[in-house]
Short mmCIF file of C-alpha atoms in Angstrom, two decimals:
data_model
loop_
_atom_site.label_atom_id
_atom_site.label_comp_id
_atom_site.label_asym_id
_atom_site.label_seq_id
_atom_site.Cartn_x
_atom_site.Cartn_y
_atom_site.Cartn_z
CA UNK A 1138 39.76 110.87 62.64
CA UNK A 1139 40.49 114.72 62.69
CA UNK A 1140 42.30 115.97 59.74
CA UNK A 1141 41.85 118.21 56.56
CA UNK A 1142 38.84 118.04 55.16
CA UNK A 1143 37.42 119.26 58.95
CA UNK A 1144 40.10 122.04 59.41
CA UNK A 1145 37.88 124.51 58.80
CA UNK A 1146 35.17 124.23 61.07
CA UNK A 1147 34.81 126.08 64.20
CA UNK A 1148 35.72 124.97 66.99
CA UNK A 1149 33.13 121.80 68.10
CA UNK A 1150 33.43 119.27 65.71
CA UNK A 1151 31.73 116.32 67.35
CA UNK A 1152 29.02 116.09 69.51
CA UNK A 1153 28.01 119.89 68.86
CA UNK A 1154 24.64 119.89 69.82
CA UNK A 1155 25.27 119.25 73.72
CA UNK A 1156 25.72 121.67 76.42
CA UNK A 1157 28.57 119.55 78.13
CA UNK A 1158 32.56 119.87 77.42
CA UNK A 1159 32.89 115.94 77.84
CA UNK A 1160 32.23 114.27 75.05
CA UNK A 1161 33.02 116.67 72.26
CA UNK A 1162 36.27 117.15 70.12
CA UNK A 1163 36.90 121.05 70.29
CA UNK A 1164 39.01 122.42 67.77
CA UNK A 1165 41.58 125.73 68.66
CA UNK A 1166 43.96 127.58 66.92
CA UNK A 1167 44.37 130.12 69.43
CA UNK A 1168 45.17 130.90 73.10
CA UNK A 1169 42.10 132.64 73.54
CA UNK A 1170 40.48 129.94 71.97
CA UNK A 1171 42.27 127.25 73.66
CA UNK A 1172 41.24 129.15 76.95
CA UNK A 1173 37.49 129.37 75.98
CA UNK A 1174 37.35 125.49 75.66
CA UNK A 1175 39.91 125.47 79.20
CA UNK A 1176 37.17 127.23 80.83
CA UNK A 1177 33.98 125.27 79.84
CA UNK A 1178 35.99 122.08 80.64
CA UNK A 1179 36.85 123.26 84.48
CA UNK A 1180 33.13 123.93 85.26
CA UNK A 1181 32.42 120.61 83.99
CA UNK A 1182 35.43 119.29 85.73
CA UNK A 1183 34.64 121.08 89.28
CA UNK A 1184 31.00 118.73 89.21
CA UNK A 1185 32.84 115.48 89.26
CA UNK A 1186 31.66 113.56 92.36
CA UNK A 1187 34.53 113.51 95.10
CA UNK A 1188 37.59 115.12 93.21
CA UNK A 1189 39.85 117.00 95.09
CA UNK A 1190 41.47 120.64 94.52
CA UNK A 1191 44.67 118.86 93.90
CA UNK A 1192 43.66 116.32 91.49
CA UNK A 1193 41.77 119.20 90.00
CA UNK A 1194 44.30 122.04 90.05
CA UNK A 1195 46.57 118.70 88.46
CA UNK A 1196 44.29 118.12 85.77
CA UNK A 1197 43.66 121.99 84.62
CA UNK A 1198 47.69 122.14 84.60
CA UNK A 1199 48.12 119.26 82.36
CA UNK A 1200 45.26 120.65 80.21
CA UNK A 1201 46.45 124.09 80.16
CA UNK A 1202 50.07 122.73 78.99
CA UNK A 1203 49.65 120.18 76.34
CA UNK A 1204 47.11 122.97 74.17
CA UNK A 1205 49.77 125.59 75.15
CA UNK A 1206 51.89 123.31 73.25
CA UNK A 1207 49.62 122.99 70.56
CA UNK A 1208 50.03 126.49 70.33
CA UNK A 1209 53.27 127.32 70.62
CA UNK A 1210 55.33 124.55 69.44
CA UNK A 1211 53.48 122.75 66.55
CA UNK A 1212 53.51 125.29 63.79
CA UNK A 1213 49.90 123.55 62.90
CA UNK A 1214 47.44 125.82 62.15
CA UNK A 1215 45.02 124.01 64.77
CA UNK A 1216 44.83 121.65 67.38
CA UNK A 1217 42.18 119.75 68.34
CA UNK A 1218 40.84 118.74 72.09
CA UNK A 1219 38.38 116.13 73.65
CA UNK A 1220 37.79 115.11 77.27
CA UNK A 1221 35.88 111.85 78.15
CA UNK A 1222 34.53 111.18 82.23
CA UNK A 1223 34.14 107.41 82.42
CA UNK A 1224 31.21 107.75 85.80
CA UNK A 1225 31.89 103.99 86.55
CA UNK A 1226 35.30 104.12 87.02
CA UNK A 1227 35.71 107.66 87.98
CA UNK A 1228 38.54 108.76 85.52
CA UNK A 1229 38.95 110.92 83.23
CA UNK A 1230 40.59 110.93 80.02
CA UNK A 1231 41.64 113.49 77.71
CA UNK A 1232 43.28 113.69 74.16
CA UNK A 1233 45.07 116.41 72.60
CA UNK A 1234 46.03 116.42 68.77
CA UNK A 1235 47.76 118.10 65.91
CA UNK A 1236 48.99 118.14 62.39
CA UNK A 1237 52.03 120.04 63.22
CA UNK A 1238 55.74 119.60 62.76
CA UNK A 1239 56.31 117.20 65.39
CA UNK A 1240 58.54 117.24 67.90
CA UNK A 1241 61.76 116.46 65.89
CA UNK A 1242 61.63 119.21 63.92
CA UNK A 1243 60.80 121.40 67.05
CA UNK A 1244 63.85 121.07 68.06
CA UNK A 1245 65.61 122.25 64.90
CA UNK A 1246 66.45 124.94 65.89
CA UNK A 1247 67.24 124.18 69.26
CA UNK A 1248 70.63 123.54 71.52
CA UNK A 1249 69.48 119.61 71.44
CA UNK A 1250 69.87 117.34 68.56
CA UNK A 1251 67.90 113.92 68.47
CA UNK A 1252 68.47 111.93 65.74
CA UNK A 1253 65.14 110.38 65.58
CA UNK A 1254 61.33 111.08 66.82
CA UNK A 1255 62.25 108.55 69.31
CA UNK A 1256 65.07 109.97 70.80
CA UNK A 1257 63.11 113.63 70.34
CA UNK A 1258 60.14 112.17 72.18
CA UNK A 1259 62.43 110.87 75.27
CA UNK A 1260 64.19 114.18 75.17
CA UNK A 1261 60.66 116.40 76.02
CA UNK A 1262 59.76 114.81 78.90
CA UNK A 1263 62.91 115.66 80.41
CA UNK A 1264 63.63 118.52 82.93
CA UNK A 1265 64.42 122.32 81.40
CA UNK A 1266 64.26 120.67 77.95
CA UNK A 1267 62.71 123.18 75.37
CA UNK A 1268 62.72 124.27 71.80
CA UNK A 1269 63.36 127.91 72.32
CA UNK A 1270 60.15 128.96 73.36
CA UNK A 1271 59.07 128.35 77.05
CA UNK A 1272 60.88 126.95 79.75
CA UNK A 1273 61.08 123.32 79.37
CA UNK A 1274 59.45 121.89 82.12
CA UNK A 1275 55.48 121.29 80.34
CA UNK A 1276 55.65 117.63 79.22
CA UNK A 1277 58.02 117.04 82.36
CA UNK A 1278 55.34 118.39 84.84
CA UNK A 1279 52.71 116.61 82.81
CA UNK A 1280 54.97 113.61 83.31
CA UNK A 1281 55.52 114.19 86.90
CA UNK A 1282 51.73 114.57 87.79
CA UNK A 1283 50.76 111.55 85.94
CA UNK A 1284 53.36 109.67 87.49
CA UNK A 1285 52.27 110.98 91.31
CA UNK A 1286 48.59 109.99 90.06
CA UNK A 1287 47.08 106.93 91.73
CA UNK A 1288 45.69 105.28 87.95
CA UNK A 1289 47.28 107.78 85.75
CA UNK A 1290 48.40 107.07 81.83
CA UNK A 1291 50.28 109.39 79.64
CA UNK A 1292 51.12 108.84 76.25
CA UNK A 1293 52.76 111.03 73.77
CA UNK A 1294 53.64 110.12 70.09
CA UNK A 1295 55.04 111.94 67.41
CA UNK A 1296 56.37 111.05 64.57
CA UNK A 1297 57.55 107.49 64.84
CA UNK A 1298 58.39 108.14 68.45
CA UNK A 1299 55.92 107.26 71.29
CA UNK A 1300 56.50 107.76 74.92
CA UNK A 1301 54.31 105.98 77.06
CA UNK A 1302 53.95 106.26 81.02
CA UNK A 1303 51.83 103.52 82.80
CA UNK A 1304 50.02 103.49 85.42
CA UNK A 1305 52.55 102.64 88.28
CA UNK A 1306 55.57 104.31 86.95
CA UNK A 1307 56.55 101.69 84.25
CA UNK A 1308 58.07 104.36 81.18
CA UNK A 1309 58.35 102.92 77.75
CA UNK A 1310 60.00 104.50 74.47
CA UNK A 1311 59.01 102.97 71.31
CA UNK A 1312 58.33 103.53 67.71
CA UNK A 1313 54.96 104.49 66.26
CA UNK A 1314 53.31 106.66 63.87
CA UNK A 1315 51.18 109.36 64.46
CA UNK A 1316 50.44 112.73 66.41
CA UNK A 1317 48.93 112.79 69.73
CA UNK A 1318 49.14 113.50 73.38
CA UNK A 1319 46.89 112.73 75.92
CA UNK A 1320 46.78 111.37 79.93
CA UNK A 1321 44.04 110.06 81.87
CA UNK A 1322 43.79 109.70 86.04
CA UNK A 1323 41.53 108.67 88.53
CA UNK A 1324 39.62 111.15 90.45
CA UNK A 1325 39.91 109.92 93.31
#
């Protein structure tokens, strides 16, 4: 639902008239941008009724990461950001997207060589795995806190490659089309 025509707007570009991070797609093509919408999520975030500092400190990690990514990695010109807090059954559920490169042709340039968004989408999730910029460890420690999560969900697609991680551990590789990343977990 977010692509050109709406890439230039600033920022909010859905549910712009309310005071509260949840519920609105945020667009960023910055860090400091990306850390102006980080910051107005965590005050919503530190509300939520029983969630702990380590689900929380979990959940600004994961958040911090995939719009890093955006950032960094994409070569879009934006990304765009929503986060959702379902009060009945307490979880949260964010979505990150972009209309960059992909994560195939991230690696380009890289000491890794997938054949396929498939095999490039398996690959990121992986320990010390990175493009040339950062370390390599952001969609594996996104991975690894979902997986440690009690209801968490991860899925990641790019390209015709789509990584998903269920709730209980089960991984699954597949193809699909499309760009996004986003997790969900319990909060308590």
């Amino acid at each position: 639902i977010l692509a050109p025509p709406y890439s230039d707007i600033k920022h909010i570009l859905f549910n712009e008239n309310s005071d509260r991070a949840f519920g609105r797609v945020f667009r960023f093509s910055s860090i400091d941008e990306y850390l102006e919408i980080f910051n107005k999520v965590q005050k919503e975030v530190i509300t939520l009724p029983k969630i702990g500092s380590g689900f929380r400190a979990a959940f600004e990690w994961c958040i911090s990461e995939i719009m890093d990514n955006v950032v960094l990695h994409s070569g879009s010109s934006a990304g765009y950001f929503m986060v959702q807090y379902l009060h009945k059954e307490r979880l949260l559920r964010t979505c990150v997207f972009d209309l960059g490169q992909g994560i195939l042709a991230s690696f380009k340039n890289s000491q890794y060589s997938p054949s396929n968004a498939i095999e490039a989408v398996k690959l990121a999730v992986e320990p010390n795995v990175t493009s040339g910029n950062g370390q390599g460890n952001g969609l594996y420690g996104l991975r690894e806190i979902v997986k440690q999560s009690s209801n968490g969900r991860l899925q990641i697609t790019s390209g015709d490659g789509k990584y998903v991680l269920s709730t209980g551990g089960k991984e699954e590789v597949s193809e699909k089309a499309g760009v996004i990343a986003g997790f969900s977990g319990a909060t308590s």
